[in-house]
XYZ file of C-alpha atoms in Angstrom:
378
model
C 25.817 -31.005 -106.893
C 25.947 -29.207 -110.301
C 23.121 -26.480 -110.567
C 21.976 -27.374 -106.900
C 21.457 -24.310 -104.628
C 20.288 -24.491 -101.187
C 18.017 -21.209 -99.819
C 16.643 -20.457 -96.631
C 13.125 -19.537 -96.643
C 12.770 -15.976 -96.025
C 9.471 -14.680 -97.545
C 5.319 -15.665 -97.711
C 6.028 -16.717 -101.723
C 8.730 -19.057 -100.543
C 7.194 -20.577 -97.583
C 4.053 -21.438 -99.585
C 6.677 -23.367 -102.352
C 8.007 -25.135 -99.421
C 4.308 -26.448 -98.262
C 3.417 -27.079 -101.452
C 6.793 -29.265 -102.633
C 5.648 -32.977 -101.387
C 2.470 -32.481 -103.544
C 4.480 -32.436 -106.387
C 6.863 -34.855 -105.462
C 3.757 -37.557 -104.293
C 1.211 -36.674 -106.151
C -0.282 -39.832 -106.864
C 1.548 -42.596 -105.201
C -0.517 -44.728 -102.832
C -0.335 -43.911 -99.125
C -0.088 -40.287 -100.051
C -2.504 -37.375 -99.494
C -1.568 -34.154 -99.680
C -2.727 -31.841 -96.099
C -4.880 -28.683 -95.993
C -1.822 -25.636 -96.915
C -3.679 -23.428 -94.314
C -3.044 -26.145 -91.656
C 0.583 -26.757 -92.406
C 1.205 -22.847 -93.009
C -0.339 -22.397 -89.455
C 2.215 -25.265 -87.818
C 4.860 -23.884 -89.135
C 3.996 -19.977 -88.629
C 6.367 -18.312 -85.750
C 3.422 -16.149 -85.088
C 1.044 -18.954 -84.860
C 2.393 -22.047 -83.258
C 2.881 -21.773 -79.653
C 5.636 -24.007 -80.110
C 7.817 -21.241 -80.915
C 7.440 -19.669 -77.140
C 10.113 -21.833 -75.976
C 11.988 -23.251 -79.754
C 13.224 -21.866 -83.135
C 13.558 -22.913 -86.523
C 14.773 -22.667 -89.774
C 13.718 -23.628 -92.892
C 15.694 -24.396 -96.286
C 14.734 -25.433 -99.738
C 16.956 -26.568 -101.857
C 16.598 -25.788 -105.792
C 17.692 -26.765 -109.093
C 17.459 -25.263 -112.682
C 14.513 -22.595 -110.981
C 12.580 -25.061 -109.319
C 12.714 -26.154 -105.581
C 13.581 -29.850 -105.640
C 13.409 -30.845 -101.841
C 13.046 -29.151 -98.397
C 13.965 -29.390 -94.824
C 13.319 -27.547 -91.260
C 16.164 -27.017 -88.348
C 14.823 -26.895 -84.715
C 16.215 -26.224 -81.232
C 13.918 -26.623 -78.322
C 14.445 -25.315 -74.982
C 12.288 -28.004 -73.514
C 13.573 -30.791 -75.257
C 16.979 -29.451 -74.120
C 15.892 -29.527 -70.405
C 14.674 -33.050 -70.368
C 16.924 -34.527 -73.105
C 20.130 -33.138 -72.406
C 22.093 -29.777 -73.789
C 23.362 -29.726 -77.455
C 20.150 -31.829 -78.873
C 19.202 -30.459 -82.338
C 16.262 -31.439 -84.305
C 15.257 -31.628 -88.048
C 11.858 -32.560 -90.027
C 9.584 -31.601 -92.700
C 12.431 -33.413 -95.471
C 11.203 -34.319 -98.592
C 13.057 -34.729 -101.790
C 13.537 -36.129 -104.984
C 15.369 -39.047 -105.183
C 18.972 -37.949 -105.355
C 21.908 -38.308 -102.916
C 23.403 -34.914 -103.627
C 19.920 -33.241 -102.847
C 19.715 -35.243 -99.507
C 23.532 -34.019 -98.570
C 22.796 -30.821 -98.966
C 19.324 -30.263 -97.010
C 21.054 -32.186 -94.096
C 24.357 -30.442 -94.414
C 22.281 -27.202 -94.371
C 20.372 -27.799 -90.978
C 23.389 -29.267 -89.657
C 25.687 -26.602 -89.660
C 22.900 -23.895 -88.566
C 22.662 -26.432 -85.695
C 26.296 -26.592 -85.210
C 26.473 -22.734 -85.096
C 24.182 -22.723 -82.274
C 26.172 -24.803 -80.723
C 24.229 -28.128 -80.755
C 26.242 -31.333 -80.383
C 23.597 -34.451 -82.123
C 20.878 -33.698 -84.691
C 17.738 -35.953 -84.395
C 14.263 -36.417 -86.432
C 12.523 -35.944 -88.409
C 10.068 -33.772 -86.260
C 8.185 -31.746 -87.944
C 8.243 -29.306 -85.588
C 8.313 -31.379 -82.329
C 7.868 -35.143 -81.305
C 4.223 -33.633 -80.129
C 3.399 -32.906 -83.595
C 4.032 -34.665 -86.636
C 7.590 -36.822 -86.112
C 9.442 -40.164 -87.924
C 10.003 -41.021 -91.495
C 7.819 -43.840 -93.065
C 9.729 -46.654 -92.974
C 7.304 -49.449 -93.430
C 3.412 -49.571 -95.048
C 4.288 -47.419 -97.971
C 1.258 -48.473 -99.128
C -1.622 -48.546 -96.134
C -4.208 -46.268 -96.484
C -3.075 -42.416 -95.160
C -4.125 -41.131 -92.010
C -4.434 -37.388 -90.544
C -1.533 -36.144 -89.160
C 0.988 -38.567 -89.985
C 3.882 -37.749 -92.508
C 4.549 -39.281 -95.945
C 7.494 -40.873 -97.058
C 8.796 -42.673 -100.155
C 10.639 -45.351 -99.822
C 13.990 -44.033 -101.031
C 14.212 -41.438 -98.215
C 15.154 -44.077 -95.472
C 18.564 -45.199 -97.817
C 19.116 -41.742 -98.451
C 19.267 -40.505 -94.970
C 21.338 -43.112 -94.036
C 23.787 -41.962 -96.485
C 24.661 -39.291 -94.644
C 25.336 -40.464 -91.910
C 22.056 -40.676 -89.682
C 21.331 -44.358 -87.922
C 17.732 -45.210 -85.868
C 17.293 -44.683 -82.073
C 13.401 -45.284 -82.156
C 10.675 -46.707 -83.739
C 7.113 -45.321 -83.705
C 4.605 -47.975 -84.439
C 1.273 -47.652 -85.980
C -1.593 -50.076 -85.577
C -4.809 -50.471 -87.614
C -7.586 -51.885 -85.661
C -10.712 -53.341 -87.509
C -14.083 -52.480 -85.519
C -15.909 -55.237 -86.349
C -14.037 -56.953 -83.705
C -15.440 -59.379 -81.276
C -15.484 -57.988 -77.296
C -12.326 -58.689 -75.800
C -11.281 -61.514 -73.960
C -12.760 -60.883 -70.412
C -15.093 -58.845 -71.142
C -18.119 -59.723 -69.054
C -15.220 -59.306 -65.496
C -14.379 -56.156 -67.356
C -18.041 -54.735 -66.915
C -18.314 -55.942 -63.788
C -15.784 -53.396 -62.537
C -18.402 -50.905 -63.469
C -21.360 -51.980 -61.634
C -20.564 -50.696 -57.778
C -19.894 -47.285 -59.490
C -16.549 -47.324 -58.114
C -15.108 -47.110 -61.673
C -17.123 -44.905 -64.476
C -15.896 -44.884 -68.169
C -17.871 -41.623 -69.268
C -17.133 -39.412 -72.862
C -16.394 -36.315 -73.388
C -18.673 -33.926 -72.017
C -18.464 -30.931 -74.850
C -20.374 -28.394 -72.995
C -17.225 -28.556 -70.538
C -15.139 -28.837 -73.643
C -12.058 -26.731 -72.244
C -11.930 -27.983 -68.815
C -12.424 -31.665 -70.240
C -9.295 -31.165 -72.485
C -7.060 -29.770 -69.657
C -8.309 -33.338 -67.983
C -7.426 -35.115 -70.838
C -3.981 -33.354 -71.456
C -3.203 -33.714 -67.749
C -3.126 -37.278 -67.772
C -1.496 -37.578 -71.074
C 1.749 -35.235 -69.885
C 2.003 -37.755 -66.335
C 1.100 -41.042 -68.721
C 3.925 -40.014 -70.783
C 6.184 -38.322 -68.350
C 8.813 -41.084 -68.298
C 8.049 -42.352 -71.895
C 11.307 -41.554 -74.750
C 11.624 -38.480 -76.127
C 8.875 -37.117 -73.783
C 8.302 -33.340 -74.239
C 5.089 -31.705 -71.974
C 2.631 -29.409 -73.555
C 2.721 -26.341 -72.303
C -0.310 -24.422 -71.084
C -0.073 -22.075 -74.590
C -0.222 -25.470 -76.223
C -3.299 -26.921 -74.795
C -4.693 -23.734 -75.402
C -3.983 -23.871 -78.817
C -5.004 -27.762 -79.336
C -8.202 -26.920 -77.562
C -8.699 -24.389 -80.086
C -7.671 -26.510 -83.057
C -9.630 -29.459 -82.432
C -12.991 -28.365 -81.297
C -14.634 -28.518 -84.503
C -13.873 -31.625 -85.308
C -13.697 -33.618 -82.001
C -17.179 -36.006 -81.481
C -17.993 -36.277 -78.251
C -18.414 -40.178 -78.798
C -15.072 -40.789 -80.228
C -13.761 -39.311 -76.749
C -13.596 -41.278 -73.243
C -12.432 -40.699 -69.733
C -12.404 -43.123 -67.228
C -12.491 -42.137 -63.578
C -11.771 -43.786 -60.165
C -13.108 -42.900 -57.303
C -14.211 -39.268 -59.181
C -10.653 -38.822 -60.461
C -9.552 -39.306 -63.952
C -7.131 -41.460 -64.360
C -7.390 -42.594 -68.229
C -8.478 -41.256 -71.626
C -8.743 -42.192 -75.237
C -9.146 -39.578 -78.377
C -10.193 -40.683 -81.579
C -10.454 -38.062 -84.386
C -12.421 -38.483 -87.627
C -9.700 -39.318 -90.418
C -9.883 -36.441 -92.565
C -7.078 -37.547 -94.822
C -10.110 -39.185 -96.300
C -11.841 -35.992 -96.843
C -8.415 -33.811 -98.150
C -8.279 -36.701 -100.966
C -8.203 -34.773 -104.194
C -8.163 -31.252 -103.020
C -4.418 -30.961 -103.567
C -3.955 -29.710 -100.263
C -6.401 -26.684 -100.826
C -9.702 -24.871 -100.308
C -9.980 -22.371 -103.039
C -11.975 -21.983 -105.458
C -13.806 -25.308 -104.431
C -12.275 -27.814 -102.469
C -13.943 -26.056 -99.086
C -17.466 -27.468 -100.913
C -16.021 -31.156 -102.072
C -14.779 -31.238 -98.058
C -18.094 -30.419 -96.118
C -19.801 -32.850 -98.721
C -17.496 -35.373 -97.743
C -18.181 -34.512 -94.199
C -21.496 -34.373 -93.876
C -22.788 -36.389 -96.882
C -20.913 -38.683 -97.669
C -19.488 -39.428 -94.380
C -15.886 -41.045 -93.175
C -15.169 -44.399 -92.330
C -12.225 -44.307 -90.484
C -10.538 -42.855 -87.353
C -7.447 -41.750 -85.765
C -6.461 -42.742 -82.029
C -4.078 -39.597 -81.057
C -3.939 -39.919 -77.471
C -4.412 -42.513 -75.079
C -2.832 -42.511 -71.589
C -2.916 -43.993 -68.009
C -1.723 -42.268 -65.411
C 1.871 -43.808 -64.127
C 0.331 -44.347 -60.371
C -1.813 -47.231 -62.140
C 0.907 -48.273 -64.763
C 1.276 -52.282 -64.311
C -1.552 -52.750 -62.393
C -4.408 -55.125 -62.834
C -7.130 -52.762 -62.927
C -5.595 -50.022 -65.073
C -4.672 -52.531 -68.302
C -8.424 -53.175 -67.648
C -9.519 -50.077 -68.044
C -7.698 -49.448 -71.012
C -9.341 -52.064 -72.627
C -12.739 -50.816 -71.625
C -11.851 -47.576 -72.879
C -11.006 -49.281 -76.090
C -14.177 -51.461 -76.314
C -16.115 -48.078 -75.886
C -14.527 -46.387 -78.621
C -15.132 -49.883 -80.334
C -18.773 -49.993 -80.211
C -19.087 -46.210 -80.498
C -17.244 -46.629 -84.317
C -19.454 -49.174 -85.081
C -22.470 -46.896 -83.986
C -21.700 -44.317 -86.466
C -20.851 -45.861 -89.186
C -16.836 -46.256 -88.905
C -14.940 -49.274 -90.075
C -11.589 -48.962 -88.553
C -8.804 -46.850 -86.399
C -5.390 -46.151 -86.400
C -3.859 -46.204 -83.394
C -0.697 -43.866 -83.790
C 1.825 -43.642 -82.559
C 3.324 -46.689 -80.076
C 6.785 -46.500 -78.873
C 8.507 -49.945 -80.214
C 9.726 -50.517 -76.445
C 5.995 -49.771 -74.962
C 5.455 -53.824 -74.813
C 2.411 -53.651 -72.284
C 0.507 -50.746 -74.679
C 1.592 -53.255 -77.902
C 0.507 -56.200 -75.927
C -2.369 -55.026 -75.164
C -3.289 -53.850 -78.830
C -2.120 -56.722 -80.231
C -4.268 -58.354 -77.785
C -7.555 -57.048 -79.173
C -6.846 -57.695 -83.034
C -4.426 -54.210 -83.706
C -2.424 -55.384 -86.620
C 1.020 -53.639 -86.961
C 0.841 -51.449 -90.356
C 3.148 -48.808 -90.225
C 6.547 -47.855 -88.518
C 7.770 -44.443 -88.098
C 11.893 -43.963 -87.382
C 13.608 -41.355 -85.521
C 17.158 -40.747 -86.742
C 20.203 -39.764 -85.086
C 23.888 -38.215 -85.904
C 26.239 -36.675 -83.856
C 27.386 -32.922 -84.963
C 31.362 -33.503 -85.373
């Protein structure tokens, strides 16, 4: 570790070096593009994130002959600790260069502020919390990047074994072509539409907040029992409200409803990893004019599915795995309508089998897989 020094991150110069490090690091490998600072500086901000109401965190960079050479974070969340059991530490935002002795020491660092406070396993990478951006790229180095999923190179996984950290989950991506034919079934599928009885709808933006508490609702009780479950808290929604309103299309949103009461819901959000492409992760002078060109002009072509949930009263039944695939054919034929060529749907548990069959079902090809790491703290 000669020349190697690992510092916490203590001021606004430092934290922006620590945003800024997998730019350098990627820059130009495939798979790769580089997120908006501002965004990342706000996710990671204690005064910011409402994540922070109920966790804290650390962060470290670790540097070598006056340069910073890789990064991590530390986190310990009271929530997580409720549901998951006491002593469960978490770490995330790792990135590195390609050395074992720069690995063992961001690791070592987090995992001895963790032991301090008393934490008994470290798991991740969350970066901050399995609600944001979480799991190391172990698989489809080279598919095309999508919005709020991390970046890794495919050292990282060997490295991080190295020291000691071994899977407990997979997180599986799937990349679903529009251009699709309907699904099987399809013509029964629309007749459980025509007594009125069941009514796919989308989002209704001029009821934006109220529609989002809907469509968080039924996420936090489709998810309730799912691994690693954490809920979003009321400060949260808030804040995701806030965050995706300008970019949420009313289209690429649907609700389905029994009866009058939701019971399923699918988000799709424009990919703008396609629009940060080149900007280097920033606005100034001009990459704020290159990214409403790309918006508005030039257009996107793809799509990320964030959410999509079921509430657990209709898990296993008949009629709810067909409405999830009418909410999918929806979203389908609403992608086609304006001009989109294909989603990711991310992230799947590995052990949801009736969410992967039913993906897999429709044409969803598996292209990426995400891994969450564990060690015990001995």
């Amino acid at each position: 570790m000669a020349g190697l020094e690992i510092r916490a991150v203590h001021d606004r110069a430092e934290m922006a070096r620590f945003i800024a490090l997998p730019e350098r690091l990627y820059d130009g490998q495939a798979g790769f593009v580089a997120p908006l600072r501002l965004e990342r500086g706000d996710a990671l901000s204690r005064a910011k994130n409402p994540y922070f109401e109920h966790a804290k965190a650390e962060y470290w960079l670790a540097w070598r002959d006056g340069r910073p050479v890789g990064r991590i974070s530390a986190q310990i969340d009271e929530l997580t600790q409720v549901r998951h059991g006491a002593g469960l530490g978490q770490f995330g935002c790792l990135d590195a260069e390609d050395d074992p002795a720069i690995f063992q020491a961001l690791t070592g660092a987090a995992e001895a502020w963790l032991k301090d406070a008393g934490m008994t396993r470290c798991q991740g990478p969350f970066s901050l919390s399995i609600n944001q951006q979480c799991g190391l790229l172990v698989e489809g180095y080279d598919e095309p990047p999508m919005m709020m999923m991390d970046f890794a190179p495919p050292y990282a996984a060997q490295r991080l074994a190295e020291q000691g950290y071994a899977k407990v989950m997979d997180l599986l991506a799937y990349d679903y072509t529009a251009e699709q034919p309907p699904p099987p079934g399809a013509e029964w599928l629309e007749r459980l539409t025509a007594d009125g009885r069941v009514v796919l709808r989308r989002l209704d933006k001029g009821r934006y907040r109220q529609e989002l508490d809907v469509i968080l609702d039924i996420f936090n009780d489709a998810w309730s029992e799912n691994w690693g479950f954490v809920p979003f808290t009321e400060a949260e929604m808030s804040h995701i409200a806030a965050e995706l309103k300008p970019i949420l299309r009313p289209e690429m949103v649907w609700i389905a409803e029994i009866e009058g009461e939701a019971i399923a819901m699918i988000v799709c959000l424009p990919n703008l990893a396609e629009a940060f492409e080149g900007l280097s992760g920033k606005l100034l002078p001009f990459g704020w004019l290159k990214l409403l060109w790309r918006l508005k002009v030039k257009g996107l072509k793809s799509g990320r599915v964030v959410m999509m949930g079921l509430r657990k009263a209709h898990h296993g039944s008949p009629i709810g795995s067909a409405i999830v695939l009418m909410l999918i054919e929806e979203l389908r034929e609403s992608l086609i309508k304006i001009g989109y060529r294909r989603a990711e749907m991310s992230w799947i548990l590995e052990d949801n089998w009736r969410m992967r069959a039913v993906i897999e079902g429709i044409g969803g090809r598996h292209s990426k897989t995400y891994r969450i790491y564990e060690k015990a703290l001995t």
